[in-house]
Coordinates of C-alpha atoms and ligand atoms in Angstrom, one line a residue:
X7 CA 0.0 0.1 0.0
X8 CA 1.6 3.4 -0.8
X9 CA 2.1 5.5 2.2
X10 CA 2.8 9.1 2.4
X11 CA 6.2 9.1 0.7
X12 CA 5.1 6.9 -2.1
X13 CA 1.9 9.1 -2.6
X14 CA 4.3 12.1 -2.6
X15 CA 6.3 10.7 -5.5
X16 CA 3.2 10.1 -7.4
X17 CA 2.2 13.7 -6.8
X18 CA 5.7 14.9 -8.1
X19 CA 5.3 12.8 -11.3
X20 CA 1.8 14.2 -11.9
X21 CA 2.9 17.8 -11.3
X22 CA 5.6 17.1 -13.7
X23 CA 3.5 16.0 -16.6
X24 CA 0.0 16.9 -16.1
X25 CA -0.2 20.4 -14.6
X26 CA -1.5 23.3 -17.0
X27 CA -2.4 20.7 -19.6
X28 CA -5.9 20.9 -21.0
X29 CA -7.7 17.7 -21.4
X30 CA -9.0 17.1 -24.8
X31 CA -10.6 13.8 -24.2
X32 CA -10.9 11.1 -21.5
X33 CA -10.6 7.8 -22.8
X34 CA -12.6 5.2 -20.7
X35 CA -11.4 1.5 -20.9
X36 CA -12.7 -0.2 -17.8
X37 CA -13.4 2.1 -14.8
X38 CA -15.7 -0.5 -12.9
X39 CA -14.8 -0.8 -9.3
X40 CA -12.4 2.1 -9.3
X41 CA -14.6 5.2 -10.1
X42 CA -16.8 5.8 -7.1
X43 CA -20.1 7.5 -7.0
X44 CA -19.9 8.6 -10.7
X45 CA -20.3 6.8 -13.8
X46 CA -17.5 6.6 -16.5
X47 CA -19.4 8.7 -19.0
X48 CA -20.2 11.4 -16.4
X49 CA -16.7 11.3 -15.3
X50 CA -15.5 11.9 -18.8
X51 CA -18.0 14.7 -19.5
X52 CA -16.9 16.6 -16.3
X53 CA -13.1 16.3 -17.2
X54 CA -13.3 17.0 -20.9
X55 CA -12.0 20.7 -21.5
X56 CA -10.7 21.1 -18.0
X57 CA -7.0 21.9 -17.1
X58 CA -5.1 20.6 -14.2
X59 CA -4.0 23.7 -12.2
X60 CA -2.7 22.3 -9.0
X61 CA -2.6 19.3 -6.7
X62 CA -3.0 18.6 -2.9
X63 CA -1.7 15.6 -1.0
X64 CA -3.1 14.7 2.4
X65 CA -1.7 11.5 3.9
X66 CA -2.3 8.7 1.3
X67 CA -4.9 10.7 -0.6
X68 CA -4.0 12.6 -3.8
X69 CA -6.2 15.4 -5.1
X70 CA -5.7 16.9 -8.6
X71 CA -7.3 20.3 -8.7
X72 CA -8.9 21.7 -12.0
X73 CA -9.5 25.3 -13.3
X74 CA -13.2 25.0 -12.0
X75 CA -12.1 24.5 -8.5
X76 CA -13.3 20.9 -8.4
X77 CA -10.9 18.1 -7.7
X78 CA -10.2 14.6 -8.7
X79 CA -9.3 12.4 -5.8
X80 CA -6.9 9.4 -6.5
X81 CA -6.5 6.7 -3.7
X82 CA -4.0 4.4 -5.4
X83 CA -4.5 1.2 -3.5
X84 CA -2.0 -1.5 -4.2
X85 CA -1.3 -1.1 -7.7
X86 CA -2.6 2.0 -9.1
X87 CA -0.2 4.5 -10.9
X88 CA 0.0 7.2 -13.6
X89 CA 1.8 6.5 -16.7
X90 CA 2.6 9.3 -19.0
X91 CA 3.4 8.6 -22.8
X92 CA 3.3 9.8 -26.4
X93 CA 3.7 6.6 -28.2
X94 CA 0.6 4.4 -28.1
X95 CA 2.9 1.3 -28.1
X96 CA 3.7 2.4 -24.5
X97 CA 0.1 2.1 -23.4
X98 CA 0.2 0.0 -20.1
X99 CA -1.5 -3.2 -20.1
X100 CA -4.0 -2.6 -17.3
X101 CA -4.7 1.0 -18.2
X102 CA -8.4 1.8 -17.0
X103 CA -8.8 5.3 -18.4
X104 CA -6.6 8.0 -19.8
X105 CA -6.6 11.8 -20.2
X106 CA -5.5 12.9 -23.7
X107 CA -4.1 16.4 -23.5
X108 CA -4.6 19.0 -26.3
X109 CA -0.9 19.5 -26.6
X110 CA -0.2 15.8 -27.1
X111 CA 0.7 13.3 -24.5
X112 CA -1.5 11.1 -22.7
X113 CA -1.6 10.4 -18.9
X114 CA -3.0 6.8 -18.4
X115 CA -4.1 5.4 -15.1
X116 CA -2.7 1.9 -14.9
X117 CA -4.4 -0.5 -12.2
X118 CA -4.0 -4.1 -12.7
X119 CA -5.9 -5.1 -9.5
X120 CA -8.5 -2.5 -9.5
X121 CA -8.0 -1.5 -5.8
X122 CA -7.7 2.1 -6.5
X123 CA -10.6 4.6 -5.8
X124 CA -11.3 7.5 -7.5
X125 CA -13.8 10.2 -6.6
X126 CA -15.0 13.6 -8.5
X127 CA -14.8 15.9 -5.7
X128 CA -16.7 19.3 -5.6
X129 CA -16.2 20.3 -2.0
X130 CA -12.7 19.4 -0.8
X131 CA -13.3 20.3 2.9
X132 CA -16.6 18.4 3.0
X133 CA -15.0 15.3 1.5
X134 CA -12.1 15.4 4.1
X135 CA -14.4 15.8 6.9
X136 CA -16.9 13.0 5.6
X137 CA -13.6 10.8 5.4
X138 CA -12.7 11.9 8.8
X139 CA -9.1 12.2 7.8
X140 CA -6.6 13.6 10.2
X141 CA -4.0 16.2 9.4
X142 CA -1.2 15.2 7.2
X143 CA 1.6 13.6 9.1
X144 CA 4.1 16.0 8.0
X145 CA 2.0 19.1 8.5
X146 CA 0.7 17.9 11.9
X147 CA 2.0 20.2 14.8
X148 CA 3.8 18.6 17.7
X149 CA 1.5 20.0 20.4
X150 CA -1.6 18.4 18.6
X151 CA 0.3 15.0 18.2
X152 CA 1.1 15.1 22.1
X153 CA -2.5 16.1 22.9
X154 CA -3.8 13.0 21.0
X155 CA -1.3 10.7 22.5
X156 CA -1.7 11.6 26.0
X157 CA -3.2 9.1 28.1
X158 CA -4.2 6.8 25.2
X159 CA -4.7 3.2 25.9
X160 CA -3.9 1.5 22.3
X161 CA -0.7 0.4 21.0
X162 CA 1.9 2.7 19.3
X163 CA 1.2 1.0 16.2
X164 CA -2.6 1.2 16.1
X165 CA -2.3 4.9 17.0
X166 CA 0.1 5.9 14.2
X167 CA -1.9 3.8 11.6
X168 CA -5.1 5.4 12.4
X169 CA -5.7 7.9 9.5
X170 CA -8.3 9.9 11.8
X171 CA -5.6 11.1 14.1
X172 CA -2.9 11.6 11.3
X173 CA -2.9 10.8 7.9
X174 CA -0.1 8.9 5.9
X175 CA 1.7 6.8 8.1
X176 CA 1.5 3.0 7.1
X177 CA 2.8 -0.4 8.4
X178 CA 6.4 0.0 7.1
X179 CA 7.1 3.5 8.4
X180 CA 5.7 2.6 11.7
X181 CA 8.0 -0.2 12.1
X182 CA 10.9 2.0 11.2
X183 CA 9.9 4.8 13.6
X184 CA 9.7 2.3 16.7
X185 CA 12.8 0.5 15.5
X186 CA 14.9 3.7 15.3
X187 CA 13.5 4.8 18.7
X188 CA 14.1 1.5 20.5
X189 CA 10.4 1.1 21.4
X190 CA 8.2 -2.1 20.7
X191 CA 5.4 -1.0 18.5
X192 CA 2.9 -3.0 20.7
X193 CA 3.8 -0.5 23.6
X194 CA 0.9 1.4 24.8
X195 CA 1.4 4.9 23.4
X196 CA 0.0 6.7 26.6
X197 CA 2.7 4.9 28.8
X198 CA 5.5 6.8 26.9
X199 CA 6.6 10.0 28.8
X200 CA 5.9 13.2 27.1
X201 CA 9.6 13.3 26.2
X202 CA 9.5 10.1 24.5
X203 CA 6.3 11.1 22.6
X204 CA 7.9 14.2 21.4
X205 CA 10.9 12.4 20.3
X206 CA 8.7 9.7 18.5
X207 CA 7.0 12.7 16.6
X208 CA 10.1 14.2 15.6
X209 CA 11.6 11.0 14.6
X210 CA 8.5 10.2 12.5
X211 CA 8.6 13.4 10.6
X212 CA 12.5 13.1 10.0
X213 CA 12.0 9.6 8.5
X214 CA 9.0 10.8 6.3
X215 CA 11.2 13.8 5.2
X216 CA 14.0 11.6 4.3
X217 CA 11.8 9.2 2.4
X218 CA 10.2 12.1 0.5
X219 CA 13.5 13.6 -0.4
X220 CA 14.4 10.3 -1.8
X221 CA 11.1 10.1 -3.7
X222 CA 10.4 6.7 -2.1
X223 CA 13.1 4.9 -4.0
X224 CA 13.6 2.1 -1.6
X225 CA 17.2 1.0 -2.5
X226 CA 18.4 4.5 -2.0
X227 CA 17.0 4.3 1.7
X228 CA 19.9 4.4 4.4
X229 CA 21.4 1.1 5.0
X230 CA 21.3 1.9 8.7
X231 CA 17.5 1.9 8.5
X232 CA 15.5 -1.2 9.3
X233 CA 13.8 -0.8 5.9
X234 CA 16.0 -2.7 3.6
X235 CA 16.7 -5.6 6.5
X236 CA 13.0 -6.5 7.0
X237 CA 13.1 -9.9 5.3
X238 CA 12.8 -13.5 6.8
X239 CA 16.2 -13.9 8.3
X240 CA 16.9 -10.4 8.3
X241 CA 19.2 -8.9 11.2
X242 CA 19.0 -5.7 13.3
X243 CA 21.4 -3.3 11.7
X244 CA 22.2 -2.0 15.4
X245 CA 23.2 -5.2 17.0
X246 CA 22.8 -8.2 14.5
X247 CA 20.1 -9.8 16.5
X248 CA 17.8 -11.7 14.2
X249 CA 14.5 -9.8 13.6
X250 CA 11.2 -11.1 14.7
X251 CA 8.1 -10.9 12.9
X252 CA 4.6 -10.7 14.8
X253 CA 1.3 -9.3 14.3
X254 CA 0.6 -6.0 15.9
X255 CA -2.6 -4.0 15.4
X256 CA -3.6 -6.7 12.9
X257 CA -0.4 -6.0 10.8
X258 CA 2.7 -7.9 10.2
X259 CA 5.4 -6.2 12.1
X260 CA 9.2 -6.4 12.3
X261 CA 11.1 -5.7 15.3
X262 CA 14.3 -6.4 17.2
X263 CA 13.7 -8.3 20.4
X264 CA 17.1 -6.8 21.9
X265 CA 16.6 -3.2 20.9
X266 CA 12.9 -2.6 21.3
X267 CA 11.4 -2.5 24.9
X268 CA 7.7 -3.3 25.4
X269 CA 5.7 -1.0 27.7
X270 CA 2.3 -2.3 28.4
Ligands
ZN302 ZN1 18.7 -4.6 17.6

């Protein structure tokens, strides 16, 4: 599942190829399941003749803004991605629809597993409120994080994954934050001292910023992170202990049994 840095990379790509381009036609191929609350023909009619003027990312949600002030929300799911191309031979195999731009070039939406969800959004604030979507994890203020974490009984992992508290964190980045801080992800968030909660917040934003700066290209992530070691038989980059795999908050979790203290 793409998390905040992965969606940010998709946003960078979109901004580069699609902004200020006028849509001449919307080519519908198979939009079943992925288009929500709007039919393919209605979607095509609303988009045709429009120009993308901006974009906004909040957590894992990406909103493309148009010249009429409306937005198209892309929630990418496991396999959704944009593909920009000129040569029809480059059309991706599972392209579900595409925007043909007036000045040439075509932005296809490729989605093999149809797990993406796309909405036409007339009122952005109302949509975000209805989704009960928290502030973006990179925009969230430390004081608000501390306020939400204070006295909370759930696990760190459950808290950081809950998109209504903060938007954008996912399974892998939560494990990274906990490992870097030396705290077991099943620890109760409210049992951390305020100082530890503050450190966790700062650590989380630093990790996300680094991942964003690296455009979510995993092989470029620092060797000293847990990230590229979380495999079966992988060892802790700090002390060489074999990593453990467990379910925490319903998600597959890697941690070091030596370095990460459980508080419960
Ligand atoms: Zn370790």
